[in-house]
Amino acid sequence: QVQLVESGGGLVQNGGSLRLSCAASGLVFSMSYIDWFRQPPGKEREFVAAISRSGGSPRYADSVKGRFTISRDNAKNTVYLQMTSLKSEDTAVYYCGYTDYIGKALRLEYDTWGQGTQVTVSS
């Protein structure tokens, strides 16, 4: 049974920083695609950041490029999202998603989601 648990969210002022974590269990972590999404209030879930299984080739949504950094530690079964220069537009519930299939990951179609962690940026 695959389980993803996000943590690290909270309330931060405009321009501040947060580091989110996604801890995974019930899978072979080094063989898994685990990436970050977010859902702003009243909007659909949107892509934020992705990373290769070995921790390279990061890619980001245009809205977060230069401000967010995705990384993963396969020894700790954890994917991180370091967020800096936060804006009010970054306010959302942040989710990590999982799939075993590269085709599904490239299509942003994930099989399992965590419960999410709330990030609120005060303007």
Short mmCIF file of N, CA and C in Angstrom, two decimals:
data_model
loop_
_atom_site.label_atom_id
_atom_site.label_comp_id
_atom_site.label_asym_id
_atom_site.label_seq_id
_atom_site.Cartn_x
_atom_site.Cartn_y
_atom_site.Cartn_z
N GLN A 1 0.84 -1.18 0.00
CA GLN A 1 0.00 0.00 0.00
C GLN A 1 0.89 1.24 0.00
N VAL A 2 0.80 2.02 -1.06
CA VAL A 2 1.61 3.23 -1.19
C VAL A 2 1.00 4.33 -0.33
N GLN A 3 1.85 5.02 0.41
CA GLN A 3 1.41 6.14 1.23
C GLN A 3 2.39 7.30 1.07
N LEU A 4 1.85 8.50 0.86
CA LEU A 4 2.62 9.73 0.77
C LEU A 4 2.14 10.68 1.85
N VAL A 5 3.07 11.29 2.57
CA VAL A 5 2.74 12.22 3.64
C VAL A 5 3.51 13.51 3.45
N GLU A 6 2.79 14.60 3.16
CA GLU A 6 3.40 15.91 3.02
C GLU A 6 3.49 16.60 4.38
N SER A 7 4.53 17.41 4.55
CA SER A 7 4.69 18.18 5.77
C SER A 7 5.49 19.44 5.46
N GLY A 8 5.50 20.38 6.40
CA GLY A 8 6.30 21.58 6.27
C GLY A 8 5.54 22.83 5.92
N GLY A 9 4.24 22.72 5.65
CA GLY A 9 3.46 23.89 5.33
C GLY A 9 3.22 24.76 6.55
N GLY A 10 2.68 25.94 6.29
CA GLY A 10 2.39 26.87 7.37
C GLY A 10 2.11 28.25 6.84
N LEU A 11 2.13 29.21 7.74
CA LEU A 11 1.88 30.61 7.42
C LEU A 11 3.21 31.34 7.35
N VAL A 12 3.42 32.08 6.27
CA VAL A 12 4.67 32.80 6.07
C VAL A 12 4.36 34.15 5.43
N GLN A 13 5.17 35.14 5.73
CA GLN A 13 5.00 36.47 5.14
C GLN A 13 5.49 36.50 3.71
N ASN A 14 4.97 37.46 2.96
CA ASN A 14 5.45 37.68 1.60
C ASN A 14 6.97 37.83 1.59
N GLY A 15 7.64 37.10 0.69
CA GLY A 15 9.09 37.12 0.61
C GLY A 15 9.78 36.08 1.46
N GLY A 16 9.04 35.35 2.25
CA GLY A 16 9.62 34.35 3.13
C GLY A 16 9.88 33.03 2.44
N SER A 17 10.29 32.04 3.24
CA SER A 17 10.68 30.74 2.71
C SER A 17 10.05 29.62 3.53
N LEU A 18 9.81 28.49 2.87
CA LEU A 18 9.37 27.26 3.51
C LEU A 18 10.01 26.09 2.79
N ARG A 19 10.18 24.99 3.51
CA ARG A 19 10.67 23.75 2.92
C ARG A 19 9.64 22.66 3.17
N LEU A 20 9.08 22.12 2.09
CA LEU A 20 8.11 21.05 2.18
C LEU A 20 8.80 19.70 2.00
N SER A 21 8.25 18.68 2.65
CA SER A 21 8.75 17.32 2.53
C SER A 21 7.62 16.40 2.13
N CYS A 22 7.94 15.40 1.33
CA CYS A 22 7.02 14.33 0.98
C CYS A 22 7.69 13.01 1.32
N ALA A 23 7.23 12.37 2.37
CA ALA A 23 7.77 11.09 2.80
C ALA A 23 6.93 9.96 2.22
N ALA A 24 7.59 9.00 1.59
CA ALA A 24 6.90 7.92 0.89
C ALA A 24 7.18 6.58 1.56
N SER A 25 6.20 5.69 1.50
CA SER A 25 6.35 4.33 2.00
C SER A 25 5.52 3.39 1.13
N GLY A 26 5.81 2.09 1.24
CA GLY A 26 5.07 1.10 0.48
C GLY A 26 5.45 1.02 -0.99
N LEU A 27 6.63 1.49 -1.34
CA LEU A 27 7.09 1.47 -2.72
C LEU A 27 8.61 1.35 -2.76
N VAL A 28 9.14 1.06 -3.94
CA VAL A 28 10.59 1.10 -4.16
C VAL A 28 10.92 2.53 -4.55
N PHE A 29 11.42 3.29 -3.59
CA PHE A 29 11.50 4.73 -3.77
C PHE A 29 12.37 5.12 -4.96
N SER A 30 13.52 4.48 -5.12
CA SER A 30 14.45 4.86 -6.18
C SER A 30 13.89 4.58 -7.57
N MET A 31 12.84 3.79 -7.67
CA MET A 31 12.21 3.46 -8.93
C MET A 31 10.93 4.24 -9.17
N SER A 32 10.62 5.19 -8.31
CA SER A 32 9.33 5.87 -8.32
C SER A 32 9.46 7.32 -8.78
N TYR A 33 8.43 7.77 -9.50
CA TYR A 33 8.31 9.17 -9.88
C TYR A 33 7.43 9.85 -8.85
N ILE A 34 7.98 10.82 -8.10
CA ILE A 34 7.25 11.54 -7.07
C ILE A 34 7.51 13.03 -7.26
N ASP A 35 6.45 13.78 -7.54
CA ASP A 35 6.57 15.18 -7.93
C ASP A 35 5.54 16.03 -7.19
N TRP A 36 5.68 17.35 -7.32
CA TRP A 36 4.88 18.30 -6.55
C TRP A 36 3.83 19.00 -7.39
N PHE A 37 2.64 19.14 -6.80
CA PHE A 37 1.53 19.88 -7.36
C PHE A 37 0.96 20.79 -6.28
N ARG A 38 0.09 21.71 -6.67
CA ARG A 38 -0.60 22.54 -5.70
C ARG A 38 -1.99 22.88 -6.21
N GLN A 39 -2.88 23.21 -5.28
CA GLN A 39 -4.24 23.60 -5.61
C GLN A 39 -4.57 24.89 -4.86
N PRO A 40 -4.55 26.03 -5.56
CA PRO A 40 -4.95 27.29 -4.92
C PRO A 40 -6.44 27.28 -4.60
N PRO A 41 -6.87 28.11 -3.66
CA PRO A 41 -8.30 28.14 -3.33
C PRO A 41 -9.15 28.49 -4.54
N GLY A 42 -10.18 27.70 -4.78
CA GLY A 42 -11.09 27.94 -5.88
C GLY A 42 -10.57 27.57 -7.25
N LYS A 43 -9.41 26.93 -7.33
CA LYS A 43 -8.82 26.58 -8.61
C LYS A 43 -8.53 25.08 -8.69
N GLU A 44 -8.19 24.63 -9.90
CA GLU A 44 -7.84 23.23 -10.11
C GLU A 44 -6.39 22.98 -9.69
N ARG A 45 -6.09 21.71 -9.43
CA ARG A 45 -4.72 21.32 -9.12
C ARG A 45 -3.81 21.64 -10.30
N GLU A 46 -2.60 22.14 -10.02
CA GLU A 46 -1.67 22.52 -11.06
C GLU A 46 -0.27 21.98 -10.76
N PHE A 47 0.47 21.75 -11.82
CA PHE A 47 1.83 21.26 -11.71
C PHE A 47 2.74 22.31 -11.11
N VAL A 48 3.69 21.87 -10.24
CA VAL A 48 4.66 22.77 -9.64
C VAL A 48 6.08 22.40 -10.04
N ALA A 49 6.49 21.15 -9.76
CA ALA A 49 7.87 20.75 -9.99
C ALA A 49 7.98 19.25 -10.11
N ALA A 50 8.96 18.79 -10.90
CA ALA A 50 9.21 17.36 -11.09
C ALA A 50 10.71 17.11 -11.09
N ILE A 51 11.09 15.87 -10.82
CA ILE A 51 12.49 15.49 -10.73
C ILE A 51 12.64 14.04 -11.17
N SER A 52 13.81 13.71 -11.73
CA SER A 52 14.06 12.33 -12.16
C SER A 52 14.22 11.42 -10.96
N ARG A 53 14.19 10.12 -11.21
CA ARG A 53 14.31 9.15 -10.13
C ARG A 53 15.65 9.22 -9.43
N SER A 54 16.69 9.65 -10.14
CA SER A 54 18.02 9.75 -9.56
C SER A 54 18.32 11.13 -8.97
N GLY A 55 17.38 12.06 -9.07
CA GLY A 55 17.56 13.38 -8.49
C GLY A 55 18.04 14.45 -9.44
N GLY A 56 18.10 14.16 -10.73
CA GLY A 56 18.50 15.14 -11.70
C GLY A 56 17.34 15.65 -12.53
N SER A 57 17.67 16.43 -13.55
CA SER A 57 16.71 16.93 -14.53
C SER A 57 15.48 17.57 -13.91
N PRO A 58 15.63 18.52 -12.99
CA PRO A 58 14.46 19.17 -12.43
C PRO A 58 13.74 20.02 -13.47
N ARG A 59 12.43 20.10 -13.36
CA ARG A 59 11.64 20.98 -14.21
C ARG A 59 10.55 21.63 -13.37
N TYR A 60 10.17 22.85 -13.78
CA TYR A 60 9.30 23.66 -12.95
C TYR A 60 8.23 24.35 -13.79
N ALA A 61 7.12 24.64 -13.15
CA ALA A 61 6.15 25.53 -13.75
C ALA A 61 6.76 26.92 -13.90
N ASP A 62 6.36 27.63 -14.95
CA ASP A 62 6.89 28.97 -15.17
C ASP A 62 6.68 29.89 -13.97
N SER A 63 5.60 29.70 -13.25
CA SER A 63 5.26 30.59 -12.16
C SER A 63 6.20 30.47 -10.96
N VAL A 64 6.98 29.38 -10.88
CA VAL A 64 7.86 29.17 -9.73
C VAL A 64 9.33 29.10 -10.10
N LYS A 65 9.67 29.17 -11.37
CA LYS A 65 11.06 29.09 -11.80
C LYS A 65 11.89 30.20 -11.15
N GLY A 66 13.06 29.82 -10.65
CA GLY A 66 13.94 30.77 -9.99
C GLY A 66 13.66 30.97 -8.53
N ARG A 67 12.53 30.45 -8.04
CA ARG A 67 12.16 30.62 -6.64
C ARG A 67 12.06 29.29 -5.89
N PHE A 68 11.63 28.23 -6.56
CA PHE A 68 11.44 26.92 -5.93
C PHE A 68 12.53 25.97 -6.41
N THR A 69 12.92 25.03 -5.54
CA THR A 69 13.90 24.01 -5.88
C THR A 69 13.39 22.66 -5.40
N ILE A 70 13.30 21.69 -6.32
CA ILE A 70 12.91 20.34 -5.97
C ILE A 70 14.16 19.48 -5.84
N SER A 71 14.16 18.58 -4.87
CA SER A 71 15.26 17.64 -4.68
C SER A 71 14.70 16.36 -4.08
N ARG A 72 15.50 15.30 -4.11
CA ARG A 72 15.06 14.06 -3.48
C ARG A 72 16.24 13.36 -2.84
N ASP A 73 15.97 12.67 -1.75
CA ASP A 73 16.95 11.90 -1.01
C ASP A 73 16.44 10.46 -0.98
N ASN A 74 16.99 9.63 -1.85
CA ASN A 74 16.51 8.26 -1.95
C ASN A 74 16.81 7.44 -0.69
N ALA A 75 17.85 7.81 0.05
CA ALA A 75 18.16 7.12 1.30
C ALA A 75 17.11 7.39 2.37
N LYS A 76 16.43 8.53 2.29
CA LYS A 76 15.40 8.90 3.26
C LYS A 76 13.99 8.74 2.71
N ASN A 77 13.85 8.26 1.50
CA ASN A 77 12.53 8.08 0.87
C ASN A 77 11.73 9.37 0.91
N THR A 78 12.38 10.49 0.60
CA THR A 78 11.75 11.79 0.74
C THR A 78 12.07 12.68 -0.45
N VAL A 79 11.06 13.41 -0.93
CA VAL A 79 11.21 14.45 -1.94
C VAL A 79 10.92 15.79 -1.27
N TYR A 80 11.74 16.78 -1.57
CA TYR A 80 11.64 18.09 -0.95
C TYR A 80 11.25 19.16 -1.96
N LEU A 81 10.63 20.21 -1.47
CA LEU A 81 10.38 21.40 -2.26
C LEU A 81 10.77 22.61 -1.41
N GLN A 82 11.91 23.22 -1.74
CA GLN A 82 12.35 24.42 -1.06
C GLN A 82 11.78 25.63 -1.78
N MET A 83 11.03 26.44 -1.06
CA MET A 83 10.32 27.57 -1.63
C MET A 83 10.88 28.85 -1.03
N THR A 84 11.32 29.76 -1.88
CA THR A 84 11.83 31.05 -1.45
C THR A 84 11.09 32.16 -2.18
N SER A 85 11.27 33.38 -1.68
CA SER A 85 10.61 34.56 -2.28
C SER A 85 9.12 34.32 -2.49
N LEU A 86 8.48 33.79 -1.47
CA LEU A 86 7.08 33.41 -1.59
C LEU A 86 6.18 34.62 -1.79
N LYS A 87 5.16 34.42 -2.62
CA LYS A 87 4.18 35.44 -2.95
C LYS A 87 2.80 34.98 -2.50
N SER A 88 1.88 35.93 -2.41
CA SER A 88 0.51 35.57 -2.06
C SER A 88 -0.09 34.59 -3.06
N GLU A 89 0.34 34.66 -4.32
CA GLU A 89 -0.14 33.75 -5.35
C GLU A 89 0.28 32.30 -5.11
N ASP A 90 1.26 32.08 -4.23
CA ASP A 90 1.70 30.73 -3.91
C ASP A 90 0.82 30.06 -2.87
N THR A 91 -0.13 30.78 -2.30
CA THR A 91 -1.03 30.20 -1.32
C THR A 91 -1.83 29.07 -1.95
N ALA A 92 -1.74 27.88 -1.36
CA ALA A 92 -2.39 26.70 -1.92
C ALA A 92 -2.18 25.53 -0.97
N VAL A 93 -2.91 24.44 -1.24
CA VAL A 93 -2.60 23.15 -0.65
C VAL A 93 -1.60 22.47 -1.59
N TYR A 94 -0.48 22.06 -1.05
CA TYR A 94 0.58 21.44 -1.84
C TYR A 94 0.52 19.93 -1.66
N TYR A 95 0.55 19.20 -2.78
CA TYR A 95 0.45 17.76 -2.81
C TYR A 95 1.67 17.16 -3.51
N CYS A 96 2.07 15.97 -3.08
CA CYS A 96 2.98 15.18 -3.88
C CYS A 96 2.20 14.02 -4.50
N GLY A 97 2.58 13.68 -5.72
CA GLY A 97 1.94 12.61 -6.47
C GLY A 97 2.94 11.55 -6.87
N TYR A 98 2.45 10.32 -7.00
CA TYR A 98 3.29 9.15 -7.27
C TYR A 98 2.79 8.37 -8.46
N THR A 99 3.72 7.86 -9.27
CA THR A 99 3.43 6.86 -10.28
C THR A 99 4.69 6.05 -10.56
N ASP A 100 4.52 4.82 -11.03
CA ASP A 100 5.63 3.97 -11.44
C ASP A 100 5.96 4.12 -12.93
N TYR A 101 5.14 4.81 -13.69
CA TYR A 101 5.24 4.81 -15.14
C TYR A 101 5.68 6.17 -15.66
N ILE A 102 6.79 6.19 -16.42
CA ILE A 102 7.30 7.46 -16.91
C ILE A 102 6.29 8.13 -17.84
N GLY A 103 5.56 7.34 -18.63
CA GLY A 103 4.58 7.94 -19.51
C GLY A 103 3.51 8.69 -18.75
N LYS A 104 3.05 8.13 -17.65
CA LYS A 104 2.05 8.81 -16.84
C LYS A 104 2.63 10.05 -16.17
N ALA A 105 3.88 9.96 -15.71
CA ALA A 105 4.51 11.12 -15.10
C ALA A 105 4.65 12.26 -16.10
N LEU A 106 5.07 11.94 -17.32
CA LEU A 106 5.22 12.96 -18.35
C LEU A 106 3.88 13.59 -18.72
N ARG A 107 2.80 12.84 -18.59
CA ARG A 107 1.46 13.37 -18.84
C ARG A 107 0.85 13.99 -17.59
N LEU A 108 1.61 14.03 -16.49
CA LEU A 108 1.15 14.57 -15.21
C LEU A 108 -0.09 13.83 -14.71
N GLU A 109 -0.11 12.52 -14.94
CA GLU A 109 -1.20 11.66 -14.49
C GLU A 109 -0.65 10.71 -13.42
N TYR A 110 -0.87 11.04 -12.17
CA TYR A 110 -0.32 10.28 -11.06
C TYR A 110 -1.37 9.37 -10.44
N ASP A 111 -0.91 8.29 -9.85
CA ASP A 111 -1.80 7.24 -9.34
C ASP A 111 -2.17 7.42 -7.88
N THR A 112 -1.29 8.01 -7.08
CA THR A 112 -1.50 8.15 -5.65
C THR A 112 -1.09 9.55 -5.21
N TRP A 113 -1.89 10.14 -4.32
CA TRP A 113 -1.63 11.47 -3.80
C TRP A 113 -1.58 11.45 -2.29
N GLY A 114 -0.79 12.36 -1.72
CA GLY A 114 -0.86 12.59 -0.28
C GLY A 114 -2.07 13.41 0.08
N GLN A 115 -2.25 13.67 1.36
CA GLN A 115 -3.38 14.47 1.83
C GLN A 115 -3.15 15.96 1.67
N GLY A 116 -1.93 16.38 1.44
CA GLY A 116 -1.61 17.77 1.20
C GLY A 116 -1.19 18.51 2.46
N THR A 117 -0.46 19.60 2.26
CA THR A 117 -0.07 20.48 3.35
C THR A 117 -0.35 21.92 2.92
N GLN A 118 -0.95 22.69 3.81
CA GLN A 118 -1.40 24.04 3.50
C GLN A 118 -0.24 25.02 3.59
N VAL A 119 -0.07 25.83 2.55
CA VAL A 119 0.87 26.94 2.55
C VAL A 119 0.07 28.22 2.38
N THR A 120 0.22 29.14 3.32
CA THR A 120 -0.48 30.42 3.26
C THR A 120 0.56 31.54 3.33
N VAL A 121 0.55 32.41 2.33
CA VAL A 121 1.48 33.53 2.26
C VAL A 121 0.69 34.81 2.46
N SER A 122 1.02 35.55 3.49
CA SER A 122 0.33 36.79 3.78
C SER A 122 0.91 37.92 2.94
N SER A 123 0.04 38.73 2.38
CA SER A 123 0.47 39.81 1.51
C SER A 123 0.85 41.06 2.29
#
